[in-house]
Coordinates of C-alpha atoms in Angstrom, one line a residue:
X1 CA 36.0 -48.8 25.7
X2 CA 35.6 -44.7 26.1
X3 CA 37.7 -41.8 25.4
X4 CA 40.6 -39.3 26.5
X5 CA 39.7 -35.4 27.7
X6 CA 41.9 -33.0 28.1
X7 CA 41.2 -31.5 31.3
X8 CA 42.3 -29.0 33.7
X9 CA 43.0 -29.1 37.7
X10 CA 42.1 -25.6 38.9
X11 CA 43.6 -26.0 42.2
X12 CA 47.0 -27.7 40.9
X13 CA 46.2 -25.7 37.9
X14 CA 47.8 -28.3 35.9
X15 CA 46.7 -29.9 32.9
X16 CA 45.2 -34.1 33.0
X17 CA 44.0 -36.4 31.1
X18 CA 41.5 -38.2 31.9
X19 CA 40.1 -41.5 30.0
X20 CA 36.3 -41.9 30.4
X21 CA 34.3 -45.2 29.4
X22 CA 30.6 -44.5 27.5
X23 CA 29.7 -47.6 26.7
X24 CA 28.4 -48.6 30.2
X25 CA 24.3 -49.7 29.9
X26 CA 21.9 -48.1 31.1
X27 CA 24.0 -45.4 32.3
X28 CA 25.0 -45.6 35.9
X29 CA 22.6 -43.9 37.8
X30 CA 23.6 -44.0 40.8
X31 CA 22.0 -43.6 44.5
X32 CA 24.6 -40.5 46.0
X33 CA 23.1 -37.9 43.7
X34 CA 25.0 -35.2 41.7
X35 CA 27.5 -35.2 44.3
X36 CA 31.0 -36.1 43.9
X37 CA 30.4 -39.8 43.1
X38 CA 33.7 -42.6 43.9
X39 CA 33.5 -45.8 42.4
X40 CA 32.8 -48.4 44.7
X41 CA 30.1 -45.8 47.2
X42 CA 26.6 -47.1 46.6
X43 CA 25.5 -50.3 44.3
X44 CA 24.3 -49.2 41.4
X45 CA 22.6 -51.6 38.7
X46 CA 24.9 -52.8 35.8
X47 CA 23.6 -55.4 33.1
X48 CA 26.3 -58.3 32.5
X49 CA 28.4 -56.7 29.6
X50 CA 28.5 -53.6 31.4
X51 CA 29.2 -55.1 34.6
X52 CA 32.0 -56.8 32.3
X53 CA 33.4 -53.9 30.6
X54 CA 33.7 -51.8 34.4
X55 CA 35.4 -54.8 35.4
X56 CA 38.0 -54.5 32.3
X57 CA 38.1 -50.6 33.1
X58 CA 39.2 -50.3 36.9
X59 CA 41.7 -53.7 36.1
X60 CA 43.5 -51.3 33.3
X61 CA 43.1 -48.4 36.1
X62 CA 44.4 -50.6 38.6
X63 CA 47.0 -52.1 36.5
X64 CA 48.9 -48.6 35.2
X65 CA 48.6 -47.3 38.7
X66 CA 50.7 -50.2 40.1
X67 CA 53.0 -49.8 37.5
X68 CA 55.1 -47.7 39.7
X69 CA 58.0 -46.3 36.6
X70 CA 59.1 -44.0 35.0
X71 CA 58.3 -45.1 30.8
X72 CA 54.9 -45.9 32.3
X73 CA 52.2 -43.4 32.5
X74 CA 50.9 -42.5 35.8
X75 CA 47.1 -42.8 37.2
X76 CA 46.3 -40.0 40.1
X77 CA 42.6 -41.5 40.1
X78 CA 39.3 -43.0 39.4
X79 CA 36.0 -42.3 39.9
X80 CA 32.5 -41.7 38.5
X81 CA 31.5 -38.8 36.2
X82 CA 27.8 -36.6 37.2
X83 CA 26.8 -38.9 34.5
X84 CA 27.2 -41.7 36.1
X85 CA 30.6 -42.7 34.1
X86 CA 33.5 -44.4 35.7
X87 CA 36.3 -42.4 34.7
X88 CA 40.7 -42.4 35.5
X89 CA 43.2 -39.3 35.1
X90 CA 45.9 -39.0 33.9
X91 CA 49.3 -37.0 33.3
X92 CA 48.8 -35.9 30.0
X93 CA 52.2 -36.7 27.5
X94 CA 53.0 -34.4 24.6
X95 CA 55.0 -35.3 22.5
X96 CA 54.4 -37.9 19.0
X97 CA 54.0 -41.4 19.2
X98 CA 56.4 -44.0 17.2
X99 CA 55.5 -44.0 13.4
X100 CA 56.0 -40.2 13.4
X101 CA 59.2 -41.5 15.2
X102 CA 60.3 -43.5 13.0
X103 CA 58.8 -41.4 9.7
X104 CA 61.7 -38.7 11.0
X105 CA 64.0 -41.3 12.0
X106 CA 64.0 -43.4 8.5
X107 CA 64.6 -39.2 6.2
X108 CA 67.0 -38.5 9.0
X109 CA 65.1 -35.0 9.8
X110 CA 64.5 -33.9 13.8
X111 CA 61.7 -32.0 16.0
X112 CA 59.4 -29.9 13.5
X113 CA 58.2 -27.1 15.9
X114 CA 54.8 -26.1 16.7
X115 CA 52.9 -29.4 16.2
X116 CA 49.3 -29.9 16.5
X117 CA 47.1 -32.0 18.0
X118 CA 46.5 -35.8 16.0
X119 CA 43.4 -37.6 16.2
X120 CA 39.8 -37.4 16.0
X121 CA 37.3 -34.9 18.0
X122 CA 35.8 -36.2 20.4
X123 CA 32.6 -36.2 19.4
X124 CA 33.2 -38.3 16.3
X125 CA 34.2 -41.6 18.7
X126 CA 31.7 -43.5 19.9
X127 CA 32.7 -47.0 21.2
X128 CA 30.0 -49.0 22.9
X129 CA 32.0 -52.4 23.3
X130 CA 33.1 -53.3 27.1
X131 CA 36.7 -54.5 25.6
X132 CA 39.2 -53.0 28.3
X133 CA 42.1 -51.2 26.5
X134 CA 42.0 -50.4 22.7
X135 CA 44.7 -50.3 20.8
X136 CA 45.1 -46.8 21.4
X137 CA 46.6 -45.9 24.5
X138 CA 47.8 -43.8 27.6
X139 CA 50.6 -41.8 25.8
X140 CA 48.7 -38.5 26.5
X141 CA 47.1 -39.0 29.4
X142 CA 48.4 -39.8 33.0
X143 CA 47.0 -38.7 36.9
X144 CA 44.2 -37.7 37.0
X145 CA 41.4 -36.0 39.1
X146 CA 37.6 -37.4 40.1
X147 CA 35.3 -35.3 37.9
X148 CA 34.8 -32.4 41.0
X149 CA 34.9 -28.6 40.6
X150 CA 39.3 -28.3 40.4
X151 CA 38.5 -30.2 37.1
X152 CA 36.9 -28.6 33.7
X153 CA 37.2 -30.0 31.0
X154 CA 38.8 -28.6 27.8
X155 CA 38.3 -30.9 24.7
X156 CA 38.9 -34.8 23.6
X157 CA 42.8 -35.7 23.4
X158 CA 42.4 -38.3 20.9
X159 CA 39.9 -41.1 19.0
X160 CA 40.7 -44.8 19.1
X161 CA 44.0 -44.8 21.2
X162 CA 43.1 -42.1 22.8
X163 CA 46.2 -40.6 22.2
X164 CA 47.2 -37.4 21.5
X165 CA 50.1 -35.2 20.0
X166 CA 49.5 -32.1 22.8
X167 CA 52.0 -29.2 21.8
X168 CA 54.6 -30.6 20.3
X169 CA 56.8 -27.8 20.6
X170 CA 60.5 -29.1 19.3
X171 CA 62.9 -27.2 19.0
X172 CA 64.4 -27.6 15.6
X173 CA 67.9 -29.3 15.1
X174 CA 66.6 -31.9 17.9
X175 CA 66.9 -34.1 14.5
X176 CA 66.2 -38.0 14.5
X177 CA 69.2 -41.2 13.5
X178 CA 68.3 -44.7 13.2
X179 CA 70.5 -45.1 16.3
X180 CA 68.0 -42.2 18.2
X181 CA 65.3 -44.6 17.3
X182 CA 66.7 -47.8 19.0
X183 CA 67.8 -45.9 21.8
X184 CA 63.7 -45.4 22.8
X185 CA 63.1 -48.7 22.2
X186 CA 65.6 -49.3 24.3
X187 CA 63.5 -47.6 26.8
X188 CA 59.6 -49.3 25.9
X189 CA 61.9 -52.7 26.8
X190 CA 63.3 -51.8 29.9
X191 CA 59.5 -50.3 30.9
X192 CA 58.5 -54.2 29.6
X193 CA 61.2 -55.6 31.9
X194 CA 59.7 -54.1 34.9
X195 CA 56.3 -55.0 33.5
X196 CA 57.3 -58.5 33.1
X197 CA 58.9 -58.4 36.6
X198 CA 55.3 -57.5 38.6
X199 CA 53.4 -60.2 36.6
X200 CA 52.0 -58.0 33.4
X201 CA 51.6 -58.5 29.9
X202 CA 50.7 -55.4 28.2
X203 CA 49.8 -57.7 24.8
X204 CA 49.1 -54.5 22.7
X205 CA 52.4 -53.5 22.2
X206 CA 52.4 -51.4 18.3
X207 CA 54.3 -48.0 17.8
X208 CA 51.5 -46.3 18.3
X209 CA 51.5 -47.3 21.2
X210 CA 54.8 -46.0 21.9
X211 CA 55.5 -42.2 23.1
X212 CA 58.1 -40.0 23.3
X213 CA 57.8 -37.1 24.9
X214 CA 59.7 -33.4 24.8
X215 CA 62.5 -34.1 26.5
X216 CA 63.3 -37.6 25.8
X217 CA 60.8 -38.9 27.9
X218 CA 60.1 -43.0 26.4
X219 CA 56.4 -43.6 28.1
X220 CA 54.1 -47.8 26.8
X221 CA 50.5 -46.4 27.2
X222 CA 47.7 -48.2 26.9
X223 CA 47.4 -51.3 29.6
X224 CA 43.9 -52.3 28.7
X225 CA 44.4 -55.1 27.2
X226 CA 47.0 -56.2 29.9
X227 CA 47.2 -59.8 31.6
X228 CA 47.9 -59.9 34.9
X229 CA 50.3 -63.4 35.5
X230 CA 47.9 -66.1 37.7
X231 CA 45.1 -63.7 37.8
X232 CA 41.8 -64.8 36.2
X233 CA 42.1 -62.5 32.0
X234 CA 38.8 -60.8 31.9
X235 CA 39.3 -60.8 28.2
X236 CA 38.9 -63.5 25.7
X237 CA 41.5 -62.8 23.4
X238 CA 40.4 -65.3 20.7
X239 CA 39.3 -63.9 17.2
X240 CA 35.8 -64.6 16.1
X241 CA 35.5 -67.3 13.0
X242 CA 33.7 -64.1 11.4
X243 CA 33.6 -60.6 11.4
X244 CA 31.8 -58.8 14.4
X245 CA 28.5 -57.5 13.8
X246 CA 27.4 -57.2 17.0
X247 CA 24.8 -54.1 17.4
X248 CA 26.1 -53.1 20.0
X249 CA 29.6 -51.2 18.6
X250 CA 28.9 -48.6 15.9
X251 CA 31.5 -46.2 14.9
X252 CA 33.4 -45.6 12.2
X253 CA 36.7 -46.6 13.7
X254 CA 35.4 -50.2 13.8
X255 CA 33.2 -50.3 10.4
X256 CA 37.3 -49.6 8.8
X257 CA 37.8 -53.1 11.7
X258 CA 37.9 -55.5 8.0
X259 CA 39.1 -53.2 5.7
X260 CA 42.2 -50.8 6.6
X261 CA 46.1 -53.4 8.1
X262 CA 46.4 -50.8 11.0
X263 CA 43.0 -51.1 12.3
X264 CA 41.6 -53.3 15.0
X265 CA 40.9 -56.6 15.4
X266 CA 37.4 -58.1 16.9
X267 CA 37.8 -60.4 19.6
X268 CA 35.3 -63.6 20.6
X269 CA 34.2 -61.5 23.2
X270 CA 33.5 -58.3 21.0
X271 CA 36.8 -56.6 22.7
X272 CA 39.3 -54.9 20.4
X273 CA 42.8 -56.6 20.2
X274 CA 45.3 -54.2 18.7
X275 CA 46.3 -54.7 15.0
X276 CA 47.7 -58.5 14.0
X277 CA 50.3 -57.4 12.3
X278 CA 52.2 -57.0 15.8
X279 CA 50.9 -60.0 17.2
X280 CA 52.7 -63.3 18.1
X281 CA 51.8 -66.2 16.5
X282 CA 50.5 -67.9 19.9
X283 CA 48.4 -64.7 20.2
X284 CA 47.0 -65.1 16.2
X285 CA 46.4 -68.3 17.3
X286 CA 44.2 -67.6 20.3
X287 CA 46.3 -69.8 22.6
X288 CA 45.0 -67.4 25.7
X289 CA 47.3 -69.4 27.8
X290 CA 50.1 -69.3 26.0
X291 CA 50.3 -65.8 25.4
X292 CA 53.7 -64.2 27.9
X293 CA 56.1 -62.0 28.2
X294 CA 57.4 -63.8 25.2
X295 CA 54.6 -62.7 22.6
X296 CA 55.6 -59.1 23.9
X297 CA 58.6 -59.2 23.1
X298 CA 57.6 -60.3 19.4
X299 CA 55.4 -57.4 19.4
X300 CA 58.7 -55.5 20.0
X301 CA 60.9 -57.2 17.4
X302 CA 57.7 -55.9 15.0
X303 CA 57.8 -52.8 16.2
X304 CA 61.8 -52.6 15.1
X305 CA 60.6 -54.4 11.9
X306 CA 59.0 -51.5 11.1
X307 CA 61.9 -48.9 12.1
X308 CA 64.3 -51.2 9.6
X309 CA 61.7 -51.2 6.9
X310 CA 59.4 -48.7 6.7
X311 CA 56.1 -51.0 7.0
X312 CA 54.5 -53.2 9.2
X313 CA 55.3 -56.9 9.4
X314 CA 53.3 -58.5 6.6
X315 CA 51.8 -54.7 5.3
X316 CA 52.7 -53.1 1.7
X317 CA 53.3 -49.5 2.3
X318 CA 49.7 -47.7 1.6
X319 CA 48.1 -51.7 0.6
X320 CA 44.3 -52.1 2.6
X321 CA 44.3 -55.6 4.1
X322 CA 42.5 -56.5 6.4
X323 CA 43.1 -57.6 9.7
X324 CA 41.9 -60.8 9.6
X325 CA 43.9 -61.1 6.4
X326 CA 46.8 -60.4 8.1
X327 CA 46.2 -62.4 11.2
X328 CA 46.3 -65.3 9.1
X329 CA 49.4 -64.1 6.8
X330 CA 50.8 -64.6 10.8
X331 CA 49.7 -68.1 11.7
X332 CA 50.7 -69.3 8.3
X333 CA 54.6 -68.0 8.7
X334 CA 56.9 -65.1 9.6
X335 CA 57.3 -61.8 7.2
X336 CA 59.5 -60.4 4.4
X337 CA 63.0 -60.8 5.9
X338 CA 64.4 -57.3 7.1
X339 CA 67.0 -57.5 4.1
X340 CA 65.0 -58.2 1.5
X341 CA 62.9 -55.0 2.4
X342 CA 65.9 -53.0 3.1
X343 CA 69.5 -55.0 2.1
X344 CA 70.9 -51.3 4.0
X345 CA 69.5 -52.2 7.1
X346 CA 72.7 -53.4 9.3
X347 CA 73.3 -57.2 10.2
X348 CA 73.3 -56.5 13.6
X349 CA 69.5 -54.8 14.0
X350 CA 68.1 -57.7 11.3
X351 CA 69.7 -60.2 14.3
X352 CA 67.9 -59.4 17.0
X353 CA 65.0 -58.6 14.9
X354 CA 64.9 -62.2 13.6
X355 CA 65.3 -63.2 17.3
X356 CA 62.6 -61.4 18.7
X357 CA 60.5 -62.4 15.9
X358 CA 61.0 -66.1 15.8
X359 CA 58.4 -68.4 15.4
X360 CA 59.0 -70.4 18.2
X361 CA 59.0 -69.2 21.6
X362 CA 62.0 -70.7 23.2
X363 CA 63.9 -69.5 20.4
X364 CA 63.4 -65.4 21.1
X365 CA 64.8 -63.1 23.7
X366 CA 64.7 -65.1 27.2
X367 CA 63.5 -61.2 28.2
X368 CA 63.0 -57.6 27.5
X369 CA 66.0 -57.1 29.8
X370 CA 68.3 -58.9 27.6
X371 CA 66.4 -57.7 23.9
X372 CA 67.3 -54.2 25.4
X373 CA 70.7 -54.8 26.6
X374 CA 71.5 -56.6 22.7
X375 CA 69.6 -52.7 21.5
X376 CA 71.9 -51.0 23.4
X377 CA 74.5 -52.5 22.5
X378 CA 74.0 -51.7 18.9
X379 CA 73.9 -48.5 19.5
X380 CA 77.2 -48.9 21.3
X381 CA 79.2 -50.8 18.5
X382 CA 79.8 -53.2 20.8
X383 CA 79.1 -57.3 20.1
X384 CA 75.3 -58.0 19.9
X385 CA 74.4 -61.2 21.2
X386 CA 71.9 -62.4 18.7
X387 CA 74.4 -61.1 15.5
X388 CA 78.3 -62.6 16.8
X389 CA 79.7 -63.7 20.0
X390 CA 83.4 -64.5 21.4
X391 CA 86.4 -62.9 22.0
X392 CA 87.0 -61.9 18.3
X393 CA 83.5 -60.5 17.5
X394 CA 84.4 -58.0 20.6
X395 CA 87.6 -57.0 19.2
X396 CA 86.1 -55.9 16.1
X397 CA 83.2 -53.6 18.3
X398 CA 85.9 -51.9 20.6
X399 CA 87.9 -51.3 17.1
X400 CA 84.5 -50.0 15.7
X401 CA 84.1 -48.3 18.5
X402 CA 87.5 -46.6 19.3
X403 CA 89.1 -46.4 15.2
X404 CA 90.8 -42.8 16.3
X405 CA 92.6 -45.0 19.1
X406 CA 93.2 -48.1 17.0
X407 CA 94.8 -46.0 14.4
X408 CA 97.2 -45.0 17.1
X409 CA 97.4 -48.1 18.2
X410 CA 98.2 -50.0 15.6
X411 CA 100.6 -46.8 14.7
X412 CA 102.4 -47.0 17.5
X413 CA 102.4 -51.0 17.0
X414 CA 103.7 -51.7 13.8
X415 CA 106.9 -48.6 15.2
X416 CA 107.5 -50.9 18.0
X417 CA 107.4 -53.7 15.6
X418 CA 110.2 -52.2 12.9
X419 CA 112.1 -51.1 15.6
X420 CA 111.8 -54.7 17.4
X421 CA 113.0 -56.1 14.2
X422 CA 114.8 -53.8 12.9
X423 CA 116.7 -54.4 16.7
X424 CA 116.5 -58.2 16.1
X425 CA 118.3 -58.4 12.2
X426 CA 121.7 -56.3 14.2
X427 CA 121.9 -58.5 17.5
X428 CA 121.5 -61.8 14.7
X429 CA 123.9 -60.0 12.9
X430 CA 126.2 -59.2 16.2
X431 CA 126.0 -62.8 17.1
X432 CA 126.8 -63.9 14.3
X433 CA 130.6 -62.5 13.9
X434 CA 130.8 -63.1 17.4
X435 CA 130.6 -66.8 16.9
X436 CA 132.8 -66.4 13.9
X437 CA 135.1 -64.5 15.5
X438 CA 135.2 -67.5 17.9
X439 CA 135.2 -70.2 16.1
X440 CA 138.2 -68.8 14.3
X441 CA 140.2 -68.4 17.4
X442 CA 139.3 -71.9 18.9
X443 CA 140.5 -73.1 15.3
X444 CA 143.5 -71.3 16.0
X445 CA 144.0 -73.0 19.3
X446 CA 142.9 -76.0 18.3
X447 CA 145.8 -76.2 15.9
X448 CA 148.1 -74.5 18.2
X449 CA 147.7 -77.4 21.0
X450 CA 148.2 -80.4 18.4
X451 CA 151.6 -78.7 18.1
X452 CA 152.3 -78.6 21.3
X453 CA 151.2 -82.5 21.9
X454 CA 153.3 -83.3 18.8
X455 CA 156.2 -82.0 20.3
X456 CA 155.2 -82.9 24.3
X457 CA 155.6 -86.7 22.7
X458 CA 158.7 -86.5 21.3
X459 CA 160.4 -85.1 24.2
X460 CA 158.4 -88.1 25.8
X461 CA 156.1 -86.4 27.9
X462 CA 153.4 -88.2 27.3
X463 CA 151.4 -86.9 30.3
X464 CA 151.2 -83.4 29.0
X465 CA 149.7 -85.2 25.1
X466 CA 147.6 -86.7 26.4
X467 CA 146.0 -83.6 28.4
X468 CA 146.2 -81.4 25.3
X469 CA 144.5 -84.2 23.2
X470 CA 141.6 -84.8 25.6
X471 CA 141.1 -81.1 25.9
X472 CA 139.0 -81.8 22.4
X473 CA 137.1 -85.2 23.6
X474 CA 133.1 -84.2 23.5
X475 CA 133.5 -80.9 24.1
X476 CA 129.0 -79.9 24.5
X477 CA 127.5 -77.2 22.4
X478 CA 131.0 -76.7 20.2
X479 CA 131.9 -78.2 17.0
X480 CA 133.7 -80.8 16.1
X481 CA 137.6 -79.7 15.4
X482 CA 139.2 -83.4 15.5
X483 CA 140.2 -84.8 12.4
X484 CA 143.3 -86.7 11.1
X485 CA 145.8 -84.7 13.2
X486 CA 143.7 -85.1 16.6
X487 CA 143.3 -89.2 16.5
X488 CA 147.6 -90.2 15.4
X489 CA 148.1 -87.9 18.3
X490 CA 145.5 -89.4 19.8
X491 CA 146.5 -93.2 19.1
X492 CA 150.7 -92.0 19.6
X493 CA 149.0 -91.4 23.6
X494 CA 148.0 -94.8 23.9
X495 CA 149.1 -97.8 26.4
X496 CA 149.4 -101.4 25.4
X497 CA 145.5 -102.2 26.1
X498 CA 145.1 -105.9 26.4
X499 CA 141.6 -105.9 27.1
X500 CA 138.2 -104.4 27.8
X501 CA 136.5 -104.6 30.7
X502 CA 132.6 -104.0 29.6
X503 CA 130.0 -104.2 32.9
X504 CA 128.9 -101.2 34.5
X505 CA 126.7 -98.6 33.8
X506 CA 127.5 -95.9 34.7
X507 CA 131.3 -94.1 35.3
X508 CA 133.9 -96.2 36.9
X509 CA 135.7 -94.4 39.8
X510 CA 137.7 -96.6 41.2
X511 CA 140.0 -99.9 40.7
X512 CA 141.5 -101.9 43.6
X513 CA 143.7 -105.5 42.7
X514 CA 143.6 -108.3 44.8
X515 CA 146.4 -109.7 46.6
X516 CA 147.4 -112.8 43.6
X517 CA 146.4 -110.3 40.8
X518 CA 143.9 -112.3 39.7
X519 CA 141.1 -110.4 40.8
X520 CA 139.8 -106.3 39.7
X521 CA 137.8 -104.7 42.3
X522 CA 136.7 -102.1 39.9
X523 CA 133.6 -99.4 41.4
X524 CA 131.8 -96.3 40.2
X525 CA 128.6 -94.3 40.4
X526 CA 126.0 -97.0 38.9
X527 CA 126.0 -97.7 42.8
X528 CA 128.1 -101.7 42.4
X529 CA 131.1 -102.9 42.9
X530 CA 132.2 -105.7 40.6
X531 CA 134.7 -108.6 40.9
X532 CA 136.6 -108.9 37.7
X533 CA 137.9 -112.4 36.9
X534 CA 141.0 -111.6 34.9
X535 CA 141.0 -115.3 33.3
X536 CA 137.8 -115.5 32.3
X537 CA 136.7 -111.5 32.2
X538 CA 133.0 -112.5 34.0
X539 CA 132.2 -110.0 36.3
X540 CA 130.0 -111.2 39.5
X541 CA 128.4 -107.6 41.2
X542 CA 128.7 -107.0 45.1
X543 CA 125.7 -104.3 45.9
X544 CA 127.1 -101.4 48.3
X545 CA 124.8 -99.3 50.2
X546 CA 126.7 -95.8 49.9
X547 CA 125.7 -94.4 47.0
X548 CA 128.3 -93.2 43.7
X549 CA 131.5 -94.7 45.1
X550 CA 134.5 -93.2 45.0
X551 CA 137.6 -95.6 46.9
X552 CA 138.2 -99.1 47.3
X553 CA 140.8 -100.4 49.3
X554 CA 141.5 -104.2 49.3
X555 CA 143.2 -105.5 53.1
X556 CA 146.5 -107.8 52.1
X557 CA 145.2 -110.7 53.1
X558 CA 142.9 -110.3 50.5
X559 CA 139.5 -111.2 52.9
X560 CA 138.4 -107.6 53.5
X561 CA 137.2 -104.8 50.7
X562 CA 137.0 -101.5 51.7
X563 CA 134.7 -99.4 50.1
X564 CA 134.5 -95.3 49.4
X565 CA 130.9 -94.0 48.7
X566 CA 129.5 -90.8 49.1
X567 CA 126.9 -91.8 51.8
X568 CA 129.6 -93.6 53.4
X569 CA 132.3 -96.3 54.4
X570 CA 131.5 -99.7 54.5
X571 CA 133.8 -103.1 54.9
X572 CA 132.9 -106.1 53.0
X573 CA 134.5 -109.8 54.6
X574 CA 133.2 -113.4 54.0
X575 CA 132.9 -115.4 51.2
X576 CA 132.5 -113.3 48.3
X577 CA 132.2 -110.2 50.3
X578 CA 128.5 -111.3 51.6
X579 CA 128.9 -109.8 54.6
X580 CA 129.2 -105.3 55.1
X581 CA 129.4 -103.6 58.1
X582 CA 129.5 -99.7 58.6
X583 CA 131.8 -97.6 59.6
X584 CA 129.9 -94.1 61.4
X585 CA 131.2 -91.0 60.7
X586 CA 133.4 -91.6 57.4
X587 CA 132.6 -90.8 53.7
X588 CA 134.2 -90.9 50.5
X589 CA 138.1 -90.7 50.5
X590 CA 139.8 -93.6 52.4
X591 CA 143.2 -94.9 52.3
X592 CA 144.5 -98.3 54.1
X593 CA 148.1 -98.6 54.8
X594 CA 150.6 -100.6 53.3
X595 CA 150.7 -103.4 56.4
X596 CA 146.7 -103.1 55.5
X597 CA 146.6 -102.9 59.8
X598 CA 145.3 -98.6 59.8
X599 CA 142.8 -97.4 57.4
X600 CA 142.0 -93.6 56.8
X601 CA 138.8 -92.5 55.9
X602 CA 137.1 -88.9 55.5
X603 CA 134.6 -87.5 58.3
X604 CA 133.2 -84.0 58.4
X605 CA 135.9 -82.7 60.4
X606 CA 138.6 -84.4 60.8
X607 CA 140.2 -87.6 59.0
X608 CA 139.1 -90.9 61.1
X609 CA 142.3 -93.7 62.0
X610 CA 140.6 -97.5 62.7
X611 CA 142.2 -100.1 63.3
X612 CA 141.5 -102.8 60.5
X613 CA 141.5 -106.1 63.6
X614 CA 138.4 -105.1 65.1
X615 CA 138.0 -101.7 62.5
X616 CA 137.5 -99.7 65.9
X617 CA 138.3 -95.8 65.6
X618 CA 141.1 -95.4 67.6
X619 CA 142.1 -91.7 66.6
X620 CA 140.7 -88.3 64.8
X621 CA 142.8 -86.2 62.6
X622 CA 141.3 -82.6 62.6
X623 CA 142.0 -81.1 58.8
X624 CA 140.9 -77.9 57.4
X625 CA 138.4 -76.9 54.6
X626 CA 140.6 -78.1 51.5
X627 CA 141.7 -81.2 53.0
X628 CA 140.3 -84.1 50.8
X629 CA 142.8 -87.0 50.4
X630 CA 145.8 -88.3 52.4
X631 CA 148.7 -91.1 51.6
X632 CA 151.4 -92.9 53.8
X633 CA 154.6 -92.3 53.7
X634 CA 156.0 -95.7 54.8
X635 CA 158.9 -94.6 57.4
X636 CA 159.1 -96.5 60.6
X637 CA 157.0 -95.1 62.5
X638 CA 154.8 -94.3 59.2
X639 CA 153.1 -90.7 58.8
X640 CA 150.1 -89.9 57.2
X641 CA 150.4 -87.0 55.2
X642 CA 148.0 -84.2 53.4
X643 CA 149.6 -81.2 53.1
X644 CA 150.9 -82.1 56.2
X645 CA 152.4 -85.1 58.6
X646 CA 151.4 -86.5 61.8
X647 CA 153.0 -89.0 63.1
X648 CA 150.3 -92.5 63.9
X649 CA 152.4 -94.1 65.9

């Protein structure tokens, strides 16, 4: 579509790149004369092909100018030169494209000083096609001004991509390696992510269209084939079924289009559309509506493929394969696996490459930013999502990034572990010795208690013997020391047992006989009183709501049963003791006088004295904190005693 010239801005004393469209037919005749001509002035007459070419050229300039990003070369000005040809100026980028960078990275070389301008002479470059933006890019062009006395031509910058590597005066020792080259791709992905956010799809990404400046700047070049989402596409990028033979295109570049793998591909409308080796399958199939940011992501994956393998996808080094043949290979299936071509390639980068170049769009990265994140993660030795995920993968990546710290931490942990193990072993040994000592002392105490219990029984002190024997009954958490001697002494301590009454579901805490001795009342922690017929040894339950039962008393006449519990005192009377009367304020302990006329119960601050005929409170007797139990001393008059004496009359 045009050539790129290096021009000099005399007023600002700077060198710029200027892209000039040379394919207008006939040459543009501008009615404003030979003065400074600017886009839009006058109404030139052009044939349809030239009108379309001009529209594409201006769209390329507008798209590039509107992408305000450090990774995209800015456009300064658009206009017409004195011959009526449209142009726009850009910043002149001095550096190398990724083809050279990748070679340096693979060889482990640094920049060489005194780099020369590469590319064809402008005079040898001729292109009549109206296609906008060929494979070449804007790497060394950017910002320009309308031709005027302030601008003077220097030379042609580049042939096909209108890019050059001018004045690559790079310091020695600034070595390139794989991580550094991947870092360039990260910046390119970030620039593409910005363009995608603005609805612009590049559609012509390849190593030659990404350039690295002398100071590490990374530029995505040549937006001539860019597609603006939601806007009518001025390019028909579908490949032609037969080689293009239009008489309007004549140049060595186009003559080689069907013979070299890096040659451009001619599309349906006669445009040049980059290198098929980097095309996404949907773009290679001519599915125009399917080409979107996922297609650019595929191309970025193809560029990474080139870095890892040293060759473009589908292209063997030194092979001469026509672009149309490569196009068929792209449509047919994926290229050779990276691992086949370079077994030493990092597996993380292989996974990134394969994900970016997935045949199905839905299987690729969802955005260029995600691709950049994974590439950066591979540089930082963090977890690459396309390779591995999860806590273990994160930990392994952290270890790789922090080897010295990992060694120090591991040594510290091992030291602490060894110390902890030694401490635990010592503690266990000490505890074992302590347990053995305690067991020996307990056995000695048991033997002494059994001898003392035997002596107590011989002396008739049955109570002392029972206390010593019961000391070793159901001892929680301790070894059972009871042997023959304990069972022998326990048997001697027992009375003449008549029978056993079993019926309570919990401990029995209180019993009381009826006056005739035929009935035994029992109560305990199951909140139930049982009336036992001693002749038949059967019982009838009496449910009393006083909590855990602690005391029982039966009136001398046998018509009243007094029950004391943790939640109060109740008097049961009537047939089967079915009627219940609660004594307010009374709880727990109680005692009935021998004549049955007085009941004393425990209260919060005093003992409560009740008259049993009407169950009326007749007196309170203050008690101290430790007073819990009371008893009657049957004299005339009767006395109530705890550790003190109260006369009741």
